[in-house]
Every structure is written in structure tokens, then in C-alpha cells.
mmCIF file of N, CA and C in Angstrom:
data_model
loop_
_atom_site.group_PDB
_atom_site.id
_atom_site.type_symbol
_atom_site.label_atom_id
_atom_site.label_comp_id
_atom_site.label_asym_id
_atom_site.label_seq_id
_atom_site.Cartn_x
_atom_site.Cartn_y
_atom_site.Cartn_z
ATOM 1 N N MET A 4 109.418 88.943 92.878
ATOM 2 C CA MET A 4 109.508 87.599 92.608
ATOM 3 C C MET A 4 110.150 86.868 93.843
ATOM 4 N N ASP A 5 109.701 85.659 94.273
ATOM 5 C CA ASP A 5 110.381 84.947 95.312
ATOM 6 C C ASP A 5 111.480 84.176 94.632
ATOM 7 N N ALA A 6 112.232 83.451 95.560
ATOM 8 C CA ALA A 6 113.382 82.696 95.142
ATOM 9 C C ALA A 6 113.237 81.750 93.992
ATOM 10 N N ALA A 7 112.029 81.220 93.791
ATOM 11 C CA ALA A 7 111.561 80.177 92.793
ATOM 12 C C ALA A 7 111.353 80.928 91.495
ATOM 13 N N GLY A 8 111.369 82.266 91.484
ATOM 14 C CA GLY A 8 110.923 83.071 90.269
ATOM 15 C C GLY A 8 109.436 83.265 90.009
ATOM 16 N N GLN A 9 108.638 82.974 91.137
ATOM 17 C CA GLN A 9 107.221 83.051 91.125
ATOM 18 C C GLN A 9 106.843 84.494 91.621
ATOM 19 N N LEU A 10 105.763 85.083 91.054
ATOM 20 C CA LEU A 10 105.303 86.378 91.428
ATOM 21 C C LEU A 10 104.768 86.209 92.846
ATOM 22 N N GLU A 11 105.117 87.169 93.696
ATOM 23 C CA GLU A 11 104.551 87.198 95.065
ATOM 24 C C GLU A 11 103.255 87.886 95.052
ATOM 25 N N TYR A 12 102.230 87.464 95.746
ATOM 26 C CA TYR A 12 100.964 88.073 95.750
ATOM 27 C C TYR A 12 100.774 88.584 97.290
ATOM 28 N N TYR A 13 100.627 89.813 97.460
ATOM 29 C CA TYR A 13 100.569 90.329 98.702
ATOM 30 C C TYR A 13 99.104 90.576 99.114
ATOM 31 N N THR A 14 98.855 90.612 100.585
ATOM 32 C CA THR A 14 97.533 90.847 100.968
ATOM 33 C C THR A 14 97.517 92.130 101.862
ATOM 34 N N ILE A 15 96.344 92.343 102.486
ATOM 35 C CA ILE A 15 96.257 93.422 103.415
ATOM 36 C C ILE A 15 97.071 93.130 104.756
ATOM 37 N N ASP A 16 97.294 91.878 105.033
ATOM 38 C CA ASP A 16 98.136 91.508 106.164
ATOM 39 C C ASP A 16 99.503 91.965 106.076
ATOM 40 N N ASP A 17 99.956 91.897 104.778
ATOM 41 C CA ASP A 17 101.319 92.503 104.543
ATOM 42 C C ASP A 17 101.517 93.947 104.849
ATOM 43 N N ILE A 18 100.465 94.611 104.462
ATOM 44 C CA ILE A 18 100.422 95.994 104.782
ATOM 45 C C ILE A 18 100.432 96.269 106.359
ATOM 46 N N TYR A 19 99.539 95.631 107.063
ATOM 47 C CA TYR A 19 99.599 95.750 108.478
ATOM 48 C C TYR A 19 100.862 95.244 109.119
ATOM 49 N N ASN A 20 101.741 94.323 108.508
ATOM 50 C CA ASN A 20 102.894 93.870 109.171
ATOM 51 C C ASN A 20 104.262 94.728 108.671
ATOM 52 N N LEU A 21 103.988 95.992 107.929
ATOM 53 C CA LEU A 21 105.074 96.711 107.664
ATOM 54 C C LEU A 21 105.686 97.304 108.843
ATOM 55 N N PRO A 22 107.014 97.573 108.920
ATOM 56 C CA PRO A 22 107.510 98.295 110.065
ATOM 57 C C PRO A 22 106.836 99.569 110.219
ATOM 58 N N GLY A 23 106.907 100.093 111.639
ATOM 59 C CA GLY A 23 106.265 101.213 111.926
ATOM 60 C C GLY A 23 106.489 102.477 110.931
ATOM 61 N N GLY A 24 105.701 103.257 110.661
ATOM 62 C CA GLY A 24 105.796 104.414 109.783
ATOM 63 C C GLY A 24 106.074 104.115 108.392
ATOM 64 N N GLN A 25 106.265 102.817 107.862
ATOM 65 C CA GLN A 25 106.463 102.637 106.530
ATOM 66 C C GLN A 25 105.000 102.290 105.950
ATOM 67 N N ARG A 26 104.900 102.910 104.753
ATOM 68 C CA ARG A 26 103.618 102.979 103.979
ATOM 69 C C ARG A 26 103.716 102.367 102.708
ATOM 70 N N ALA A 27 102.689 101.721 102.232
ATOM 71 C CA ALA A 27 102.532 101.132 100.912
ATOM 72 C C ALA A 27 101.130 101.002 100.397
ATOM 73 N N GLU A 28 100.967 100.998 99.126
ATOM 74 C CA GLU A 28 99.577 100.722 98.492
ATOM 75 C C GLU A 28 99.653 99.365 97.979
ATOM 76 N N LEU A 29 98.462 98.741 98.206
ATOM 77 C CA LEU A 29 98.253 97.325 97.649
ATOM 78 C C LEU A 29 97.283 97.490 96.417
ATOM 79 N N ILE A 30 97.751 97.039 95.370
ATOM 80 C CA ILE A 30 96.963 97.059 94.066
ATOM 81 C C ILE A 30 97.084 95.845 93.410
ATOM 82 N N ASP A 31 95.996 95.105 93.323
ATOM 83 C CA ASP A 31 96.027 93.740 92.588
ATOM 84 C C ASP A 31 97.072 92.879 93.102
ATOM 85 N N GLY A 32 97.343 92.783 94.376
ATOM 86 C CA GLY A 32 98.183 91.912 95.046
ATOM 87 C C GLY A 32 99.767 92.249 94.904
ATOM 88 N N GLU A 33 99.902 93.642 94.526
ATOM 89 C CA GLU A 33 101.198 94.094 94.473
ATOM 90 C C GLU A 33 101.377 95.185 95.452
ATOM 91 N N LEU A 34 102.555 95.271 96.230
ATOM 92 C CA LEU A 34 102.802 96.322 97.036
ATOM 93 C C LEU A 34 103.761 97.392 96.396
ATOM 94 N N TYR A 35 103.271 98.702 96.633
ATOM 95 C CA TYR A 35 103.910 99.755 96.070
ATOM 96 C C TYR A 35 104.323 100.679 97.195
ATOM 97 N N MET A 36 105.550 100.859 97.594
ATOM 98 C CA MET A 36 105.993 101.717 98.688
ATOM 99 C C MET A 36 105.668 103.155 98.338
ATOM 100 N N MET A 37 105.284 103.869 99.483
ATOM 101 C CA MET A 37 104.940 105.341 99.259
ATOM 102 C C MET A 37 105.277 106.171 100.582
ATOM 103 N N ALA A 38 105.334 107.393 100.393
ATOM 104 C CA ALA A 38 105.563 108.311 101.296
ATOM 105 C C ALA A 38 104.219 108.632 102.101
ATOM 106 N N ALA A 39 104.246 109.013 103.332
ATOM 107 C CA ALA A 39 103.062 109.287 104.140
ATOM 108 C C ALA A 39 102.253 110.618 103.680
ATOM 109 N N PRO A 40 101.018 110.502 103.363
ATOM 110 C CA PRO A 40 100.300 111.689 102.786
ATOM 111 C C PRO A 40 99.739 112.517 104.012
ATOM 112 N N ASP A 41 99.328 113.774 103.677
ATOM 113 C CA ASP A 41 98.461 114.688 104.558
ATOM 114 C C ASP A 41 97.149 114.483 103.947
ATOM 115 N N SER A 42 96.112 114.748 104.794
ATOM 116 C CA SER A 42 94.786 114.523 104.320
ATOM 117 C C SER A 42 93.833 115.495 105.045
ATOM 118 N N PHE A 43 92.760 115.865 104.268
ATOM 119 C CA PHE A 43 91.672 116.623 104.684
ATOM 120 C C PHE A 43 90.551 115.881 105.255
ATOM 121 N N ASP A 44 90.559 114.493 104.878
ATOM 122 C CA ASP A 44 89.348 113.532 105.153
ATOM 123 C C ASP A 44 89.625 112.893 106.425
ATOM 124 N N ARG A 45 89.969 113.497 107.510
ATOM 125 C CA ARG A 45 90.415 112.879 108.712
ATOM 126 C C ARG A 45 89.421 111.990 109.449
ATOM 127 N N ASN A 46 88.045 112.287 109.147
ATOM 128 C CA ASN A 46 87.139 111.296 109.650
ATOM 129 C C ASN A 46 87.038 109.943 109.154
ATOM 130 N N LYS A 47 87.672 109.660 108.054
ATOM 131 C CA LYS A 47 87.880 108.305 107.322
ATOM 132 C C LYS A 47 89.238 107.643 107.739
ATOM 133 N N LEU A 48 90.081 108.303 108.420
ATOM 134 C CA LEU A 48 91.372 107.765 108.706
ATOM 135 C C LEU A 48 91.474 107.269 110.090
ATOM 136 N N THR A 49 91.982 106.000 110.115
ATOM 137 C CA THR A 49 92.251 105.312 111.447
ATOM 138 C C THR A 49 93.690 104.868 111.474
ATOM 139 N N ASP A 50 94.067 104.191 112.551
ATOM 140 C CA ASP A 50 95.418 103.715 112.568
ATOM 141 C C ASP A 50 95.760 102.515 111.432
ATOM 142 N N GLU A 51 94.659 102.023 110.983
ATOM 143 C CA GLU A 51 94.769 100.951 109.992
ATOM 144 C C GLU A 51 94.654 101.518 108.608
ATOM 145 N N GLY A 52 94.474 102.781 108.380
ATOM 146 C CA GLY A 52 94.446 103.271 107.053
ATOM 147 C C GLY A 52 93.074 104.156 106.879
ATOM 148 N N CYS A 53 92.679 104.203 105.641
ATOM 149 C CA CYS A 53 91.537 104.951 105.182
ATOM 150 C C CYS A 53 90.221 103.912 105.169
ATOM 151 N N LYS A 54 89.281 104.231 105.776
ATOM 152 C CA LYS A 54 87.990 103.463 105.936
ATOM 153 C C LYS A 54 87.148 104.075 104.818
ATOM 154 N N GLY A 55 86.934 103.140 103.650
ATOM 155 C CA GLY A 55 86.081 103.632 102.538
ATOM 156 C C GLY A 55 87.052 104.436 101.604
ATOM 157 N N ALA A 56 86.392 104.838 100.497
ATOM 158 C CA ALA A 56 87.259 105.519 99.517
ATOM 159 C C ALA A 56 87.534 106.888 100.001
ATOM 160 N N PRO A 57 88.773 107.428 99.765
ATOM 161 C CA PRO A 57 88.918 108.967 100.024
ATOM 162 C C PRO A 57 88.123 109.695 99.147
ATOM 163 N N ASN A 58 87.779 110.910 99.445
ATOM 164 C CA ASN A 58 86.948 111.886 98.551
ATOM 165 C C ASN A 58 87.795 112.437 97.478
ATOM 166 N N TRP A 59 89.127 112.686 97.766
ATOM 167 C CA TRP A 59 89.965 113.279 96.680
ATOM 168 C C TRP A 59 91.262 112.751 96.857
ATOM 169 N N ILE A 60 91.976 112.509 95.736
ATOM 170 C CA ILE A 60 93.297 112.018 95.603
ATOM 171 C C ILE A 60 94.166 112.744 94.556
ATOM 172 N N ILE A 61 95.284 113.276 95.073
ATOM 173 C CA ILE A 61 96.176 113.875 94.200
ATOM 174 C C ILE A 61 97.496 113.057 94.035
ATOM 175 N N GLU A 62 97.815 112.632 92.774
ATOM 176 C CA GLU A 62 99.061 111.922 92.580
ATOM 177 C C GLU A 62 99.970 112.765 91.863
ATOM 178 N N ILE A 63 101.340 112.655 92.355
ATOM 179 C CA ILE A 63 102.271 113.362 91.598
ATOM 180 C C ILE A 63 102.992 112.211 90.808
ATOM 181 N N VAL A 64 103.095 112.415 89.569
ATOM 182 C CA VAL A 64 103.660 111.514 88.667
ATOM 183 C C VAL A 64 105.095 111.634 88.667
ATOM 184 N N SER A 65 105.772 110.380 88.743
ATOM 185 C CA SER A 65 107.211 110.270 88.664
ATOM 186 C C SER A 65 107.425 109.200 87.424
ATOM 187 N N PRO A 66 108.545 109.285 86.776
ATOM 188 C CA PRO A 66 108.761 108.392 85.637
ATOM 189 C C PRO A 66 108.432 106.912 85.926
ATOM 190 N N SER A 67 108.769 106.525 87.211
ATOM 191 C CA SER A 67 108.409 104.980 87.452
ATOM 192 C C SER A 67 106.870 104.830 87.739
ATOM 193 N N SER A 68 106.173 105.786 88.045
ATOM 194 C CA SER A 68 104.737 105.491 88.375
ATOM 195 C C SER A 68 103.718 105.980 87.188
ATOM 196 N N ARG A 69 104.308 106.539 86.215
ATOM 197 C CA ARG A 69 103.540 107.089 85.146
ATOM 198 C C ARG A 69 102.283 106.188 84.786
ATOM 199 N N ALA A 70 102.661 104.888 84.184
ATOM 200 C CA ALA A 70 101.691 103.995 83.774
ATOM 201 C C ALA A 70 100.620 103.550 84.833
ATOM 202 N N MET A 71 101.139 103.410 86.150
ATOM 203 C CA MET A 71 100.233 103.116 87.068
ATOM 204 C C MET A 71 99.194 104.353 87.465
ATOM 205 N N ASP A 72 99.733 105.516 87.570
ATOM 206 C CA ASP A 72 98.871 106.597 87.868
ATOM 207 C C ASP A 72 97.895 106.901 86.770
ATOM 208 N N TYR A 73 98.253 106.912 85.540
ATOM 209 C CA TYR A 73 97.393 107.179 84.306
ATOM 210 C C TYR A 73 96.335 106.110 84.073
ATOM 211 N N ASN A 74 96.739 104.926 84.335
ATOM 212 C CA ASN A 74 95.877 103.837 83.993
ATOM 213 C C ASN A 74 95.286 103.027 85.032
ATOM 214 N N LYS A 75 96.149 102.314 85.771
ATOM 215 C CA LYS A 75 95.622 101.182 86.765
ATOM 216 C C LYS A 75 94.986 102.070 87.886
ATOM 217 N N LYS A 76 95.668 103.106 88.490
ATOM 218 C CA LYS A 76 94.962 103.813 89.564
ATOM 219 C C LYS A 76 93.785 104.537 89.168
ATOM 220 N N LEU A 77 93.790 105.170 88.042
ATOM 221 C CA LEU A 77 92.495 105.744 87.427
ATOM 222 C C LEU A 77 91.303 104.943 87.448
ATOM 223 N N PHE A 78 91.476 103.792 87.112
ATOM 224 C CA PHE A 78 90.371 102.750 86.899
ATOM 225 C C PHE A 78 89.963 102.250 88.388
ATOM 226 N N LYS A 79 91.004 101.881 89.200
ATOM 227 C CA LYS A 79 90.742 101.432 90.663
ATOM 228 C C LYS A 79 89.944 102.554 91.305
ATOM 229 N N TYR A 80 90.544 103.870 91.463
ATOM 230 C CA TYR A 80 89.849 104.796 92.124
ATOM 231 C C TYR A 80 88.381 105.165 91.537
ATOM 232 N N ARG A 81 88.190 105.185 90.377
ATOM 233 C CA ARG A 81 86.841 105.424 89.991
ATOM 234 C C ARG A 81 85.950 104.325 90.371
ATOM 235 N N THR A 82 86.266 103.130 90.350
ATOM 236 C CA THR A 82 85.384 102.042 90.599
ATOM 237 C C THR A 82 85.297 101.876 92.037
ATOM 238 N N ALA A 83 86.246 102.623 92.939
ATOM 239 C CA ALA A 83 86.150 102.301 94.491
ATOM 240 C C ALA A 83 85.383 103.410 94.951
ATOM 241 N N GLY A 84 84.871 104.404 94.271
ATOM 242 C CA GLY A 84 84.099 105.434 94.720
ATOM 243 C C GLY A 84 84.813 106.709 95.250
ATOM 244 N N VAL A 85 86.071 106.978 94.752
ATOM 245 C CA VAL A 85 86.782 108.426 94.892
ATOM 246 C C VAL A 85 86.022 109.447 94.169
ATOM 247 N N ARG A 86 85.839 110.485 94.670
ATOM 248 C CA ARG A 86 84.990 111.519 94.143
ATOM 249 C C ARG A 86 85.896 112.322 92.994
ATOM 250 N N GLU A 87 86.974 112.648 93.309
ATOM 251 C CA GLU A 87 87.912 113.411 92.557
ATOM 252 C C GLU A 87 89.288 112.985 92.520
ATOM 253 N N TYR A 88 89.906 112.859 91.360
ATOM 254 C CA TYR A 88 91.313 112.509 91.142
ATOM 255 C C TYR A 88 92.107 113.367 90.328
ATOM 256 N N TRP A 89 93.242 113.923 90.862
ATOM 257 C CA TRP A 89 94.114 114.828 90.168
ATOM 258 C C TRP A 89 95.286 113.941 89.860
ATOM 259 N N ILE A 90 95.734 114.137 88.668
ATOM 260 C CA ILE A 90 97.092 113.596 88.310
ATOM 261 C C ILE A 90 98.081 114.834 87.975
ATOM 262 N N VAL A 91 99.020 115.148 88.779
ATOM 263 C CA VAL A 91 99.926 116.169 88.588
ATOM 264 C C VAL A 91 101.159 115.567 87.853
ATOM 265 N N ASP A 92 101.377 116.109 86.857
ATOM 266 C CA ASP A 92 102.546 115.649 85.995
ATOM 267 C C ASP A 92 103.565 116.731 85.755
ATOM 268 N N PRO A 93 104.627 116.803 86.719
ATOM 269 C CA PRO A 93 105.683 117.808 86.586
ATOM 270 C C PRO A 93 106.522 117.769 85.307
ATOM 271 N N MET A 94 106.639 116.697 84.786
ATOM 272 C CA MET A 94 107.441 116.537 83.525
ATOM 273 C C MET A 94 106.850 117.312 82.359
ATOM 274 N N ASN A 95 105.404 117.054 82.342
ATOM 275 C CA ASN A 95 104.566 117.722 81.264
ATOM 276 C C ASN A 95 104.009 118.980 81.703
ATOM 277 N N ARG A 96 104.257 119.249 82.993
ATOM 278 C CA ARG A 96 103.714 120.684 83.481
ATOM 279 C C ARG A 96 102.164 120.716 83.232
ATOM 280 N N GLN A 97 101.412 119.503 83.562
ATOM 281 C CA GLN A 97 99.910 119.571 83.230
ATOM 282 C C GLN A 97 99.281 118.897 84.632
ATOM 283 N N ILE A 98 98.047 119.194 84.765
ATOM 284 C CA ILE A 98 97.270 118.697 85.755
ATOM 285 C C ILE A 98 96.022 118.182 85.142
ATOM 286 N N MET A 99 95.763 116.759 85.349
ATOM 287 C CA MET A 99 94.500 116.237 84.785
ATOM 288 C C MET A 99 93.624 116.089 85.978
ATOM 289 N N VAL A 100 92.304 116.501 85.797
ATOM 290 C CA VAL A 100 91.501 116.536 86.963
ATOM 291 C C VAL A 100 90.227 115.658 86.491
ATOM 292 N N TYR A 101 89.839 114.482 87.144
ATOM 293 C CA TYR A 101 88.774 113.671 86.909
ATOM 294 C C TYR A 101 87.753 113.960 87.934
ATOM 295 N N HIS A 102 86.518 114.359 87.639
ATOM 296 C CA HIS A 102 85.506 114.518 88.584
ATOM 297 C C HIS A 102 84.523 113.313 88.294
ATOM 298 N N PHE A 103 84.789 112.235 89.135
ATOM 299 C CA PHE A 103 83.979 111.028 88.885
ATOM 300 C C PHE A 103 82.637 111.066 89.172
ATOM 301 N N GLU A 104 82.175 111.962 90.152
ATOM 302 C CA GLU A 104 80.815 112.106 90.356
ATOM 303 C C GLU A 104 80.051 112.650 89.304
ATOM 304 N N HIS A 105 80.613 113.471 88.511
ATOM 305 C CA HIS A 105 80.018 114.125 87.259
ATOM 306 C C HIS A 105 80.434 113.705 85.942
ATOM 307 N N ASP A 106 81.317 112.572 85.881
ATOM 308 C CA ASP A 106 81.776 111.931 84.729
ATOM 309 C C ASP A 106 82.337 112.979 83.741
ATOM 310 N N THR A 107 83.200 113.866 84.466
ATOM 311 C CA THR A 107 83.823 114.995 83.590
ATOM 312 C C THR A 107 85.283 114.834 83.847
ATOM 313 N N PHE A 108 85.958 115.492 82.937
ATOM 314 C CA PHE A 108 87.631 115.500 82.913
ATOM 315 C C PHE A 108 87.975 116.942 82.433
ATOM 316 N N GLU A 109 88.921 117.451 83.102
ATOM 317 C CA GLU A 109 89.537 118.640 82.698
ATOM 318 C C GLU A 109 91.133 118.616 82.676
ATOM 319 N N GLN A 110 91.630 119.374 81.815
ATOM 320 C CA GLN A 110 93.184 119.430 81.774
ATOM 321 C C GLN A 110 93.529 120.935 81.977
ATOM 322 N N TYR A 111 94.664 121.047 82.981
ATOM 323 C CA TYR A 111 95.145 122.327 83.190
ATOM 324 C C TYR A 111 96.652 122.265 82.969
ATOM 325 N N SER A 112 97.275 123.541 82.918
ATOM 326 C CA SER A 112 98.769 123.689 82.888
ATOM 327 C C SER A 112 99.175 124.199 84.204
ATOM 328 N N PHE A 113 100.571 124.358 84.295
ATOM 329 C CA PHE A 113 101.136 124.759 85.632
ATOM 330 C C PHE A 113 100.992 126.208 85.603
ATOM 331 N N SER A 114 100.387 126.863 84.584
ATOM 332 C CA SER A 114 100.259 128.380 84.786
ATOM 333 C C SER A 114 98.784 128.638 85.252
ATOM 334 N N ASP A 115 98.000 127.669 85.670
ATOM 335 C CA ASP A 115 96.648 127.785 86.061
ATOM 336 C C ASP A 115 96.533 127.687 87.452
ATOM 337 N N LYS A 116 95.352 128.234 87.979
ATOM 338 C CA LYS A 116 94.753 128.014 89.308
ATOM 339 C C LYS A 116 93.768 126.919 89.098
ATOM 340 N N VAL A 117 93.811 125.858 90.006
ATOM 341 C CA VAL A 117 92.831 124.673 89.720
ATOM 342 C C VAL A 117 92.036 124.694 90.970
ATOM 343 N N LYS A 118 90.636 124.751 90.720
ATOM 344 C CA LYS A 118 89.711 124.620 91.957
ATOM 345 C C LYS A 118 89.404 123.162 92.191
ATOM 346 N N ALA A 119 89.358 122.824 93.431
ATOM 347 C CA ALA A 119 88.878 121.389 93.840
ATOM 348 C C ALA A 119 87.440 121.414 93.677
ATOM 349 N N GLY A 120 86.779 120.551 92.954
ATOM 350 C CA GLY A 120 85.432 120.507 92.716
ATOM 351 C C GLY A 120 84.648 119.929 94.005
ATOM 352 N N ILE A 121 85.303 119.330 94.978
ATOM 353 C CA ILE A 121 84.469 118.787 96.108
ATOM 354 C C ILE A 121 84.570 119.629 97.255
ATOM 355 N N TYR A 122 85.388 120.880 97.228
ATOM 356 C CA TYR A 122 85.431 121.818 98.318
ATOM 357 C C TYR A 122 84.998 123.065 97.698
ATOM 358 N N GLU A 123 84.282 123.836 98.523
ATOM 359 C CA GLU A 123 83.741 125.306 98.252
ATOM 360 C C GLU A 123 84.761 126.177 97.777
ATOM 361 N N ASP A 124 85.576 126.472 98.614
ATOM 362 C CA ASP A 124 86.539 127.672 98.170
ATOM 363 C C ASP A 124 87.977 127.189 98.387
ATOM 364 N N PHE A 125 88.328 126.164 97.762
ATOM 365 C CA PHE A 125 89.724 125.694 97.676
ATOM 366 C C PHE A 125 90.357 125.649 96.348
ATOM 367 N N GLU A 126 91.418 126.156 96.090
ATOM 368 C CA GLU A 126 92.101 126.057 94.862
ATOM 369 C C GLU A 126 93.616 125.911 95.038
ATOM 370 N N ILE A 127 94.279 125.426 94.115
ATOM 371 C CA ILE A 127 95.764 125.453 94.206
ATOM 372 C C ILE A 127 96.285 126.154 92.949
ATOM 373 N N ASP A 128 97.234 127.239 93.257
ATOM 374 C CA ASP A 128 97.768 127.916 92.119
ATOM 375 C C ASP A 128 99.138 127.273 91.821
ATOM 376 N N PHE A 129 99.109 126.629 90.670
ATOM 377 C CA PHE A 129 100.219 125.827 90.223
ATOM 378 C C PHE A 129 101.328 126.758 89.596
ATOM 379 N N SER A 130 101.014 128.022 89.456
ATOM 380 C CA SER A 130 102.067 128.936 88.605
ATOM 381 C C SER A 130 103.177 129.096 89.503
ATOM 382 N N GLY A 131 103.301 129.099 90.802
ATOM 383 C CA GLY A 131 104.430 129.159 91.517
ATOM 384 C C GLY A 131 105.205 127.983 91.896
ATOM 385 N N ILE A 132 104.811 126.864 91.143
ATOM 386 C CA ILE A 132 105.624 125.661 91.490
ATOM 387 C C ILE A 132 106.756 125.531 90.454
ATOM 388 N N LYS A 133 107.946 125.268 91.035
ATOM 389 C CA LYS A 133 109.094 125.075 90.292
ATOM 390 C C LYS A 133 109.376 123.654 90.109
ATOM 391 N N THR A 134 109.656 123.204 88.877
ATOM 392 C CA THR A 134 109.866 121.608 88.565
ATOM 393 C C THR A 134 111.319 121.357 88.008
ATOM 394 N N GLU A 135 111.968 122.424 88.080
ATOM 395 C CA GLU A 135 113.375 122.163 87.671
ATOM 396 C C GLU A 135 114.401 121.939 88.745
#
């Protein structure tokens, strides 16, 4: 909120004007600060961000991002053309995998190996991940 108590509406210009190295997501006019990601989809990345929808997104849920990750981002990513969206929830020790291209959904636990649907031979073994 600004000094007058009005909600601020951010634009892509606000993202471009962030200090060097600082990253944020812009969702429905709101800025959400974030850490820098690593990516396999380097052909879509430029200095200005990702051109087009990423193929695969993995969100790590925190208490403050729970509603945004499970609701708002799920809808936004699906409609933007993301092919696969994983929600990794350390508190519940579960992984929700949405394959938007095939309109399917799978749920896994932290004792499972989860195969990425958009890559031939890539999987993540969650059994070795410590959450405590």
C-alpha cells in the first residue's frame, strides 16, 4: 500500500527497474520477491527474463506462499502455456505434479522418485531430502 492506503499496482517496468541481481515475480499487478532460479530452458532466457512460458516449473512451498502456489500460480501457469508444474511441499512431504499438456495430475511422497514428464531420462529422488 502506498502512503494514502491505496494498493500499488506494479508493471513490468518495475521488474526491469529492480536493483541488479534482485528478482521478483509480477502476478496480477503485485510484486513477489524471489531467489534466482537455475534453468534447463536456456534458449528462452534473456537478460530481461524468460521469453514465453517456461516448459517446467518447480515451486517449493513455504508457509507464506502456500495459497499463491496452490491456487493463483497453478491457474496462471496453466493458462500461460507451462507444460509441467511441480509443487514441492516440504511441510506435508508431498509433490504435486501437473502435466498440463495431458491434463493429468499425480501426487507423490518424499519417499518416491518422480520422473519429469517433459524430459526423457530425468527424475528426482526425493527420499534423500531432509526437511527437518
